[in-house]
Amino acid sequence: MKKFFITANWKLNGNIKMISSFFERLKLYSSVFLEKNIVIIAPPTIYLERVYKNIKNMNIFLGAQNVDINLQGAFTGETSALMLQDIGVKYVIIGHSERRLLHHETNDLISKKFHLIKELNLIPILCIGETERDKKNGQTQKIIKAQLNCIFKKLGKSVFNNTIIAYEPIWAIGTGLSADPKDVQLIHQFIKNYIKKHDKINTNDILVQYGGSINHTNVKKFIEQPDINGLLIGNSSLSLQEFLKIIKIAHDII
Ligand code: PEP
């Protein structure tokens, strides 16, 4: 059965009350909606364990929004991949544009994180994508190649198995301006072909999510594209009602 990967990126949002009410209500729907979808919830680090307790008996996985490049030691304020693994995290988002832009994370740093995550048998969700300016200048493919090349350079070939790539055009994140699903399909095809050229992986095993202003009114056309294997969702994952609508639409189409 085809699986569709839906990741909720809560960013710096949520609190104890919101988490209780979110999962209390989600439990009522889980058996109906979650069988074909792989649902991953990535709350802020401080709430990871709380979310883990809530999803324990549900078919939902825990994701982290970031990780440090060190496993332990004198690195005040950081969280390591070992710690994430220790508390039940399975997926780790890296390279999100908010970290690239606001925290000056480079392709090189992101490739170090990718390496560590793989070493510990966690699953990276590697975010890539172009700015509005890159798009206007026809640079989308060039930017994506550079973001992928860095991973190949650090890790060699055969690295994209058991990995999720999230194509997130930066101009579409949190703006209400989602990309055109047909354009996204072409970019996902490009990403898969590019990876296939360098990696021995089977094309069907390359998983690419789309992220950028997804909601229940625009999601259908994205899910219908053959090379969109899932979604990375910010704002719309904070409202359980909206998130469930998206999951249900995916469930009905897949
Ligand atoms: C994101 O943060 O990765 C994202 C896609 O956000 P939004 O859905 O709010 O555009």
PDB file of C-alpha atoms and ligand atoms in Angstrom:
ATOM      1  CA  MET A   1       0.000   0.000   0.000  1.00  0.00           C
ATOM      2  CA  LYS A   2       1.289   3.480  -0.890  1.00  0.00           C
ATOM      3  CA  LYS A   3       2.121   5.560   2.161  1.00  0.00           C
ATOM      4  CA  PHE A   4       1.864   9.319   2.417  1.00  0.00           C
ATOM      5  CA  PHE A   5       4.075  11.178   4.908  1.00  0.00           C
ATOM      6  CA  ILE A   6       2.475  14.103   6.698  1.00  0.00           C
ATOM      7  CA  THR A   7       4.696  16.087   9.049  1.00  0.00           C
ATOM      8  CA  ALA A   8       3.343  18.703  11.444  1.00  0.00           C
ATOM      9  CA  ASN A   9       5.969  21.352  12.160  1.00  0.00           C
ATOM     10  CA  TRP A  10       4.650  23.261  15.157  1.00  0.00           C
ATOM     11  CA  LYS A  11       7.652  25.615  15.170  1.00  0.00           C
ATOM     12  CA  LEU A  12       7.694  27.813  18.321  1.00  0.00           C
ATOM     13  CA  ASN A  13       4.022  27.221  19.135  1.00  0.00           C
ATOM     14  CA  GLY A  14       1.941  25.177  21.545  1.00  0.00           C
ATOM     15  CA  ASN A  15       1.636  24.790  25.301  1.00  0.00           C
ATOM     16  CA  ILE A  16       0.557  22.126  27.801  1.00  0.00           C
ATOM     17  CA  LYS A  17      -3.140  22.930  27.456  1.00  0.00           C
ATOM     18  CA  MET A  18      -3.057  22.921  23.661  1.00  0.00           C
ATOM     19  CA  ILE A  19      -1.208  19.561  23.587  1.00  0.00           C
ATOM     20  CA  SER A  20      -3.735  17.884  25.925  1.00  0.00           C
ATOM     21  CA  SER A  21      -6.693  19.063  23.950  1.00  0.00           C
ATOM     22  CA  PHE A  22      -5.050  18.274  20.553  1.00  0.00           C
ATOM     23  CA  PHE A  23      -4.371  14.626  21.423  1.00  0.00           C
ATOM     24  CA  GLU A  24      -7.559  14.043  23.420  1.00  0.00           C
ATOM     25  CA  ARG A  25      -9.501  14.868  20.267  1.00  0.00           C
ATOM     26  CA  LEU A  26      -7.072  13.261  17.816  1.00  0.00           C
ATOM     27  CA  LYS A  27      -7.399   9.906  19.628  1.00  0.00           C
ATOM     28  CA  LEU A  28     -11.048   9.749  18.604  1.00  0.00           C
ATOM     29  CA  TYR A  29     -10.128   9.758  14.909  1.00  0.00           C
ATOM     30  CA  SER A  30      -6.844   7.889  14.763  1.00  0.00           C
ATOM     31  CA  SER A  31      -8.078   4.496  13.597  1.00  0.00           C
ATOM     32  CA  VAL A  32      -9.994   5.974  10.681  1.00  0.00           C
ATOM     33  CA  PHE A  33      -7.488   8.465   9.389  1.00  0.00           C
ATOM     34  CA  LEU A  34      -4.031   7.262  10.172  1.00  0.00           C
ATOM     35  CA  GLU A  35      -3.776   3.853   8.536  1.00  0.00           C
ATOM     36  CA  LYS A  36      -2.530   4.987   5.101  1.00  0.00           C
ATOM     37  CA  ASN A  37      -0.788   8.124   6.276  1.00  0.00           C
ATOM     38  CA  ILE A  38       2.451   8.213   8.214  1.00  0.00           C
ATOM     39  CA  VAL A  39       1.861  11.137  10.551  1.00  0.00           C
ATOM     40  CA  ILE A  40       4.823  12.798  12.257  1.00  0.00           C
ATOM     41  CA  ILE A  41       4.406  15.512  14.886  1.00  0.00           C
ATOM     42  CA  ALA A  42       7.347  17.843  15.510  1.00  0.00           C
ATOM     43  CA  PRO A  43       6.640  19.999  18.587  1.00  0.00           C
ATOM     44  CA  PRO A  44       9.133  22.383  20.237  1.00  0.00           C
ATOM     45  CA  THR A  45      11.940  20.460  21.983  1.00  0.00           C
ATOM     46  CA  ILE A  46      10.591  21.157  25.472  1.00  0.00           C
ATOM     47  CA  TYR A  47       7.344  19.341  24.649  1.00  0.00           C
ATOM     48  CA  LEU A  48       8.830  16.309  22.855  1.00  0.00           C
ATOM     49  CA  GLU A  49       8.412  13.935  25.787  1.00  0.00           C
ATOM     50  CA  ARG A  50       4.902  15.147  26.518  1.00  0.00           C
ATOM     51  CA  VAL A  51       3.890  14.547  22.919  1.00  0.00           C
ATOM     52  CA  TYR A  52       5.625  11.160  22.972  1.00  0.00           C
ATOM     53  CA  LYS A  53       3.470  10.080  25.931  1.00  0.00           C
ATOM     54  CA  ASN A  54       0.372  11.126  24.034  1.00  0.00           C
ATOM     55  CA  ILE A  55       1.191   9.285  20.805  1.00  0.00           C
ATOM     56  CA  LYS A  56       2.510   6.100  22.418  1.00  0.00           C
ATOM     57  CA  ASN A  57      -0.392   3.891  21.442  1.00  0.00           C
ATOM     58  CA  MET A  58      -1.236   5.689  18.247  1.00  0.00           C
ATOM     59  CA  ASN A  59       0.204   5.226  14.770  1.00  0.00           C
ATOM     60  CA  ILE A  60       1.967   8.583  14.969  1.00  0.00           C
ATOM     61  CA  PHE A  61       5.690   9.304  15.112  1.00  0.00           C
ATOM     62  CA  LEU A  62       7.703  11.873  16.986  1.00  0.00           C
ATOM     63  CA  GLY A  63       9.792  14.433  15.115  1.00  0.00           C
ATOM     64  CA  ALA A  64      12.271  17.046  16.329  1.00  0.00           C
ATOM     65  CA  GLN A  65      12.661  20.443  14.682  1.00  0.00           C
ATOM     66  CA  ASN A  66      16.423  20.665  15.055  1.00  0.00           C
ATOM     67  CA  VAL A  67      19.524  18.961  16.458  1.00  0.00           C
ATOM     68  CA  ASP A  68      23.056  19.966  17.348  1.00  0.00           C
ATOM     69  CA  ILE A  69      26.152  18.712  15.513  1.00  0.00           C
ATOM     70  CA  ASN A  70      27.652  17.434  18.789  1.00  0.00           C
ATOM     71  CA  LEU A  71      26.555  14.355  20.684  1.00  0.00           C
ATOM     72  CA  GLN A  72      27.481  15.625  24.163  1.00  0.00           C
ATOM     73  CA  GLY A  73      29.715  18.045  26.026  1.00  0.00           C
ATOM     74  CA  ALA A  74      30.032  21.755  26.715  1.00  0.00           C
ATOM     75  CA  PHE A  75      27.463  23.066  24.263  1.00  0.00           C
ATOM     76  CA  THR A  76      25.056  25.121  26.359  1.00  0.00           C
ATOM     77  CA  GLY A  77      21.483  25.223  25.181  1.00  0.00           C
ATOM     78  CA  GLU A  78      21.783  22.477  22.561  1.00  0.00           C
ATOM     79  CA  THR A  79      20.040  19.117  22.125  1.00  0.00           C
ATOM     80  CA  SER A  80      21.881  16.122  20.716  1.00  0.00           C
ATOM     81  CA  ALA A  81      20.770  13.352  18.402  1.00  0.00           C
ATOM     82  CA  LEU A  82      21.535  10.837  21.160  1.00  0.00           C
ATOM     83  CA  MET A  83      19.114  12.637  23.475  1.00  0.00           C
ATOM     84  CA  LEU A  84      16.445  12.767  20.795  1.00  0.00           C
ATOM     85  CA  GLN A  85      16.892   9.060  20.190  1.00  0.00           C
ATOM     86  CA  ASP A  86      16.777   8.424  23.943  1.00  0.00           C
ATOM     87  CA  ILE A  87      13.317   9.945  24.322  1.00  0.00           C
ATOM     88  CA  GLY A  88      11.720   8.276  21.310  1.00  0.00           C
ATOM     89  CA  VAL A  89      12.233  10.720  18.447  1.00  0.00           C
ATOM     90  CA  LYS A  90      12.306   9.024  15.059  1.00  0.00           C
ATOM     91  CA  TYR A  91      12.435  11.899  12.552  1.00  0.00           C
ATOM     92  CA  VAL A  92      14.524  15.083  12.681  1.00  0.00           C
ATOM     93  CA  ILE A  93      13.812  18.143  10.569  1.00  0.00           C
ATOM     94  CA  ILE A  94      17.027  19.811   9.395  1.00  0.00           C
ATOM     95  CA  GLY A  95      17.770  22.682   7.049  1.00  0.00           C
ATOM     96  CA  HIS A  96      14.449  24.408   7.550  1.00  0.00           C
ATOM     97  CA  SER A  97      14.620  27.824   5.885  1.00  0.00           C
ATOM     98  CA  GLU A  98      13.897  29.537   9.213  1.00  0.00           C
ATOM     99  CA  ARG A  99      17.085  27.970  10.583  1.00  0.00           C
ATOM    100  CA  ARG A 100      19.021  28.733   7.421  1.00  0.00           C
ATOM    101  CA  LEU A 101      17.907  32.385   7.429  1.00  0.00           C
ATOM    102  CA  LEU A 102      17.487  33.274  11.115  1.00  0.00           C
ATOM    103  CA  HIS A 103      20.252  31.087  12.532  1.00  0.00           C
ATOM    104  CA  HIS A 104      22.637  31.307   9.575  1.00  0.00           C
ATOM    105  CA  GLU A 105      22.830  27.561   9.068  1.00  0.00           C
ATOM    106  CA  THR A 106      24.895  26.648   6.031  1.00  0.00           C
ATOM    107  CA  ASN A 107      24.706  23.649   3.700  1.00  0.00           C
ATOM    108  CA  ASP A 108      27.902  22.421   5.309  1.00  0.00           C
ATOM    109  CA  LEU A 109      26.481  22.521   8.851  1.00  0.00           C
ATOM    110  CA  ILE A 110      23.274  20.872   7.671  1.00  0.00           C
ATOM    111  CA  SER A 111      25.229  18.055   6.036  1.00  0.00           C
ATOM    112  CA  LYS A 112      26.980  17.427   9.404  1.00  0.00           C
ATOM    113  CA  LYS A 113      23.583  17.152  11.082  1.00  0.00           C
ATOM    114  CA  PHE A 114      22.377  14.834   8.309  1.00  0.00           C
ATOM    115  CA  HIS A 115      25.407  12.601   8.882  1.00  0.00           C
ATOM    116  CA  LEU A 116      24.859  12.351  12.654  1.00  0.00           C
ATOM    117  CA  ILE A 117      21.170  11.638  12.308  1.00  0.00           C
ATOM    118  CA  LYS A 118      21.852   8.797   9.881  1.00  0.00           C
ATOM    119  CA  GLU A 119      24.613   7.395  12.098  1.00  0.00           C
ATOM    120  CA  LEU A 120      22.073   7.010  14.899  1.00  0.00           C
ATOM    121  CA  ASN A 121      19.480   5.439  12.615  1.00  0.00           C
ATOM    122  CA  LEU A 122      17.130   8.351  12.944  1.00  0.00           C
ATOM    123  CA  ILE A 123      15.423   9.679   9.816  1.00  0.00           C
ATOM    124  CA  PRO A 124      16.324  13.136   8.534  1.00  0.00           C
ATOM    125  CA  ILE A 125      13.697  15.356   6.990  1.00  0.00           C
ATOM    126  CA  LEU A 126      15.986  17.507   4.883  1.00  0.00           C
ATOM    127  CA  CYS A 127      14.402  20.818   3.867  1.00  0.00           C
ATOM    128  CA  ILE A 128      15.544  22.377   0.629  1.00  0.00           C
ATOM    129  CA  GLY A 129      14.142  25.118  -1.567  1.00  0.00           C
ATOM    130  CA  GLU A 130      14.719  28.443  -3.226  1.00  0.00           C
ATOM    131  CA  THR A 131      13.958  32.061  -2.295  1.00  0.00           C
ATOM    132  CA  GLU A 132      11.600  34.224  -4.305  1.00  0.00           C
ATOM    133  CA  ARG A 133      14.612  35.957  -5.849  1.00  0.00           C
ATOM    134  CA  ASP A 134      16.187  32.637  -6.865  1.00  0.00           C
ATOM    135  CA  LYS A 135      12.918  31.652  -8.498  1.00  0.00           C
ATOM    136  CA  LYS A 136      12.666  34.946 -10.412  1.00  0.00           C
ATOM    137  CA  ASN A 137      16.257  34.510 -11.600  1.00  0.00           C
ATOM    138  CA  GLY A 138      15.597  30.956 -12.775  1.00  0.00           C
ATOM    139  CA  GLN A 139      17.972  29.569 -10.121  1.00  0.00           C
ATOM    140  CA  THR A 140      15.701  26.988  -8.462  1.00  0.00           C
ATOM    141  CA  GLN A 141      17.488  23.925  -9.864  1.00  0.00           C
ATOM    142  CA  LYS A 142      20.916  25.392  -9.155  1.00  0.00           C
ATOM    143  CA  ILE A 143      20.016  26.051  -5.502  1.00  0.00           C
ATOM    144  CA  ILE A 144      18.541  22.592  -5.039  1.00  0.00           C
ATOM    145  CA  LYS A 145      21.596  20.947  -6.605  1.00  0.00           C
ATOM    146  CA  ALA A 146      23.901  22.847  -4.213  1.00  0.00           C
ATOM    147  CA  GLN A 147      21.764  21.805  -1.230  1.00  0.00           C
ATOM    148  CA  LEU A 148      21.946  18.148  -2.303  1.00  0.00           C
ATOM    149  CA  ASN A 149      25.585  18.207  -3.468  1.00  0.00           C
ATOM    150  CA  CYS A 150      26.703  19.168  -0.006  1.00  0.00           C
ATOM    151  CA  ILE A 151      25.196  15.980   1.371  1.00  0.00           C
ATOM    152  CA  PHE A 152      26.804  13.852  -1.351  1.00  0.00           C
ATOM    153  CA  LYS A 153      30.139  15.564  -0.749  1.00  0.00           C
ATOM    154  CA  LYS A 154      30.112  14.783   2.965  1.00  0.00           C
ATOM    155  CA  LEU A 155      28.543  11.343   2.909  1.00  0.00           C
ATOM    156  CA  GLY A 156      29.379   9.910  -0.497  1.00  0.00           C
ATOM    157  CA  LYS A 157      26.826   7.954  -2.495  1.00  0.00           C
ATOM    158  CA  SER A 158      23.855   5.879  -1.303  1.00  0.00           C
ATOM    159  CA  VAL A 159      22.750   8.263   1.411  1.00  0.00           C
ATOM    160  CA  PHE A 160      19.172   9.064   0.551  1.00  0.00           C
ATOM    161  CA  ASN A 161      17.650   5.737   1.521  1.00  0.00           C
ATOM    162  CA  ASN A 162      15.441   6.014   4.585  1.00  0.00           C
ATOM    163  CA  THR A 163      15.395   9.793   4.290  1.00  0.00           C
ATOM    164  CA  ILE A 164      12.706  12.344   3.617  1.00  0.00           C
ATOM    165  CA  ILE A 165      13.380  15.427   1.544  1.00  0.00           C
ATOM    166  CA  ALA A 166      11.025  18.349   2.045  1.00  0.00           C
ATOM    167  CA  TYR A 167      10.887  20.680  -0.919  1.00  0.00           C
ATOM    168  CA  GLU A 168       9.845  24.008   0.567  1.00  0.00           C
ATOM    169  CA  PRO A 169      10.013  27.071  -1.673  1.00  0.00           C
ATOM    170  CA  ILE A 170      10.836  29.757   0.876  1.00  0.00           C
ATOM    171  CA  TRP A 171       8.418  32.258  -0.638  1.00  0.00           C
ATOM    172  CA  ALA A 172       5.559  29.821   0.021  1.00  0.00           C
ATOM    173  CA  ILE A 173       6.255  29.206   3.721  1.00  0.00           C
ATOM    174  CA  GLY A 174       3.795  30.925   6.039  1.00  0.00           C
ATOM    175  CA  THR A 175       2.753  33.377   3.323  1.00  0.00           C
ATOM    176  CA  GLY A 176      -0.561  31.890   2.198  1.00  0.00           C
ATOM    177  CA  LEU A 177       0.954  31.661  -1.312  1.00  0.00           C
ATOM    178  CA  SER A 178       1.310  27.963  -1.997  1.00  0.00           C
ATOM    179  CA  ALA A 179       3.225  26.902  -5.091  1.00  0.00           C
ATOM    180  CA  ASP A 180       1.468  25.537  -8.175  1.00  0.00           C
ATOM    181  CA  PRO A 181       1.095  21.756  -7.641  1.00  0.00           C
ATOM    182  CA  LYS A 182       2.150  21.058 -11.257  1.00  0.00           C
ATOM    183  CA  ASP A 183       5.332  23.109 -10.813  1.00  0.00           C
ATOM    184  CA  VAL A 184       5.995  21.242  -7.581  1.00  0.00           C
ATOM    185  CA  GLN A 185       5.526  17.920  -9.374  1.00  0.00           C
ATOM    186  CA  LEU A 186       8.209  18.942 -11.923  1.00  0.00           C
ATOM    187  CA  ILE A 187      10.612  20.034  -9.185  1.00  0.00           C
ATOM    188  CA  HIS A 188      10.064  16.802  -7.254  1.00  0.00           C
ATOM    189  CA  GLN A 189      10.791  14.883 -10.463  1.00  0.00           C
ATOM    190  CA  PHE A 190      13.954  16.933 -10.906  1.00  0.00           C
ATOM    191  CA  ILE A 191      15.023  16.199  -7.293  1.00  0.00           C
ATOM    192  CA  LYS A 192      14.416  12.476  -7.724  1.00  0.00           C
ATOM    193  CA  ASN A 193      16.263  12.312 -11.061  1.00  0.00           C
ATOM    194  CA  TYR A 194      19.178  14.270  -9.648  1.00  0.00           C
ATOM    195  CA  ILE A 195      19.473  11.994  -6.624  1.00  0.00           C
ATOM    196  CA  LYS A 196      19.127   8.921  -8.820  1.00  0.00           C
ATOM    197  CA  LYS A 197      22.105  10.089 -10.900  1.00  0.00           C
ATOM    198  CA  HIS A 198      24.354  10.084  -7.818  1.00  0.00           C
ATOM    199  CA  ASP A 199      22.826   7.468  -5.561  1.00  0.00           C
ATOM    200  CA  LYS A 200      22.113   3.783  -6.206  1.00  0.00           C
ATOM    201  CA  ILE A 201      18.700   4.184  -4.612  1.00  0.00           C
ATOM    202  CA  ASN A 202      15.543   2.954  -6.346  1.00  0.00           C
ATOM    203  CA  THR A 203      13.478   5.961  -7.510  1.00  0.00           C
ATOM    204  CA  ASN A 204      10.427   4.679  -5.613  1.00  0.00           C
ATOM    205  CA  ASP A 205      12.395   4.855  -2.381  1.00  0.00           C
ATOM    206  CA  ILE A 206      13.142   8.573  -2.753  1.00  0.00           C
ATOM    207  CA  LEU A 207      10.534  10.372  -0.668  1.00  0.00           C
ATOM    208  CA  VAL A 208       9.846  14.048  -1.277  1.00  0.00           C
ATOM    209  CA  GLN A 209       7.353  16.078   0.742  1.00  0.00           C
ATOM    210  CA  TYR A 210       6.076  19.485  -0.283  1.00  0.00           C
ATOM    211  CA  GLY A 211       5.793  22.305   2.258  1.00  0.00           C
ATOM    212  CA  GLY A 212       4.421  25.836   1.922  1.00  0.00           C
ATOM    213  CA  SER A 213       0.995  27.209   2.913  1.00  0.00           C
ATOM    214  CA  ILE A 214      -0.896  23.937   2.685  1.00  0.00           C
ATOM    215  CA  ASN A 215      -4.486  23.952   3.937  1.00  0.00           C
ATOM    216  CA  HIS A 216      -7.577  21.822   3.414  1.00  0.00           C
ATOM    217  CA  THR A 217      -8.733  23.912   0.451  1.00  0.00           C
ATOM    218  CA  ASN A 218      -5.567  23.578  -1.635  1.00  0.00           C
ATOM    219  CA  VAL A 219      -4.198  20.201  -0.553  1.00  0.00           C
ATOM    220  CA  LYS A 220      -6.045  17.890  -2.971  1.00  0.00           C
ATOM    221  CA  LYS A 221      -4.103  18.826  -6.109  1.00  0.00           C
ATOM    222  CA  PHE A 222      -0.795  18.350  -4.286  1.00  0.00           C
ATOM    223  CA  ILE A 223      -1.706  14.882  -3.058  1.00  0.00           C
ATOM    224  CA  GLU A 224      -2.730  13.899  -6.586  1.00  0.00           C
ATOM    225  CA  GLN A 225       0.741  14.551  -8.041  1.00  0.00           C
ATOM    226  CA  PRO A 226       2.627  11.250  -8.450  1.00  0.00           C
ATOM    227  CA  ASP A 227       5.945  12.535  -7.101  1.00  0.00           C
ATOM    228  CA  ILE A 228       4.602  14.324  -4.043  1.00  0.00           C
ATOM    229  CA  ASN A 229       5.029  11.699  -1.328  1.00  0.00           C
ATOM    230  CA  GLY A 230       3.905  13.795   1.587  1.00  0.00           C
ATOM    231  CA  LEU A 231       3.537  17.234   3.108  1.00  0.00           C
ATOM    232  CA  LEU A 232       5.358  19.343   5.654  1.00  0.00           C
ATOM    233  CA  ILE A 233       2.767  21.538   7.303  1.00  0.00           C
ATOM    234  CA  GLY A 234       3.292  24.541   9.555  1.00  0.00           C
ATOM    235  CA  ASN A 235       0.319  26.765  10.393  1.00  0.00           C
ATOM    236  CA  SER A 236      -2.379  24.297   9.368  1.00  0.00           C
ATOM    237  CA  SER A 237      -0.987  21.658  11.728  1.00  0.00           C
ATOM    238  CA  LEU A 238      -1.682  23.787  14.796  1.00  0.00           C
ATOM    239  CA  SER A 239      -5.434  23.521  14.486  1.00  0.00           C
ATOM    240  CA  LEU A 240      -6.517  19.931  14.999  1.00  0.00           C
ATOM    241  CA  GLN A 241      -9.664  20.494  12.963  1.00  0.00           C
ATOM    242  CA  GLU A 242      -7.686  21.764   9.964  1.00  0.00           C
ATOM    243  CA  PHE A 243      -4.994  19.111  10.330  1.00  0.00           C
ATOM    244  CA  LEU A 244      -7.579  16.323  10.456  1.00  0.00           C
ATOM    245  CA  LYS A 245      -9.294  17.641   7.342  1.00  0.00           C
ATOM    246  CA  ILE A 246      -5.976  17.432   5.474  1.00  0.00           C
ATOM    247  CA  ILE A 247      -5.289  13.910   6.777  1.00  0.00           C
ATOM    248  CA  LYS A 248      -8.759  12.783   5.770  1.00  0.00           C
ATOM    249  CA  ILE A 249      -8.380  14.194   2.239  1.00  0.00           C
ATOM    250  CA  ALA A 250      -5.039  12.355   1.892  1.00  0.00           C
ATOM    251  CA  HIS A 251      -6.632   9.168   3.236  1.00  0.00           C
ATOM    252  CA  ASP A 252      -9.430   9.342   0.667  1.00  0.00           C
ATOM    253  CA  ILE A 253      -7.111  10.010  -2.299  1.00  0.00           C
ATOM    254  CA  ILE A 254      -4.244   7.581  -1.613  1.00  0.00           C
TER     255      ILE A 254
HETATM  256  C1  PEP B   1       6.937  25.064   7.292  1.00  0.00           C
HETATM  257  O1  PEP B   1       7.180  25.721   8.290  1.00  0.00           O
HETATM  258  O2  PEP B   1       7.720  24.192   6.945  1.00  0.00           O
HETATM  259  C2  PEP B   1       5.718  25.361   6.529  1.00  0.00           C
HETATM  260  C3  PEP B   1       5.499  24.709   5.424  1.00  0.00           C
HETATM  261  O3  PEP B   1       4.886  26.298   7.074  1.00  0.00           O
HETATM  262  P1  PEP B   1       3.430  26.713   6.509  1.00  0.00           P
HETATM  263  O4  PEP B   1       2.679  25.445   6.268  1.00  0.00           O
HETATM  264  O5  PEP B   1       2.846  27.546   7.594  1.00  0.00           O
HETATM  265  O6  PEP B   1       3.666  27.463   5.233  1.00  0.00           O
END
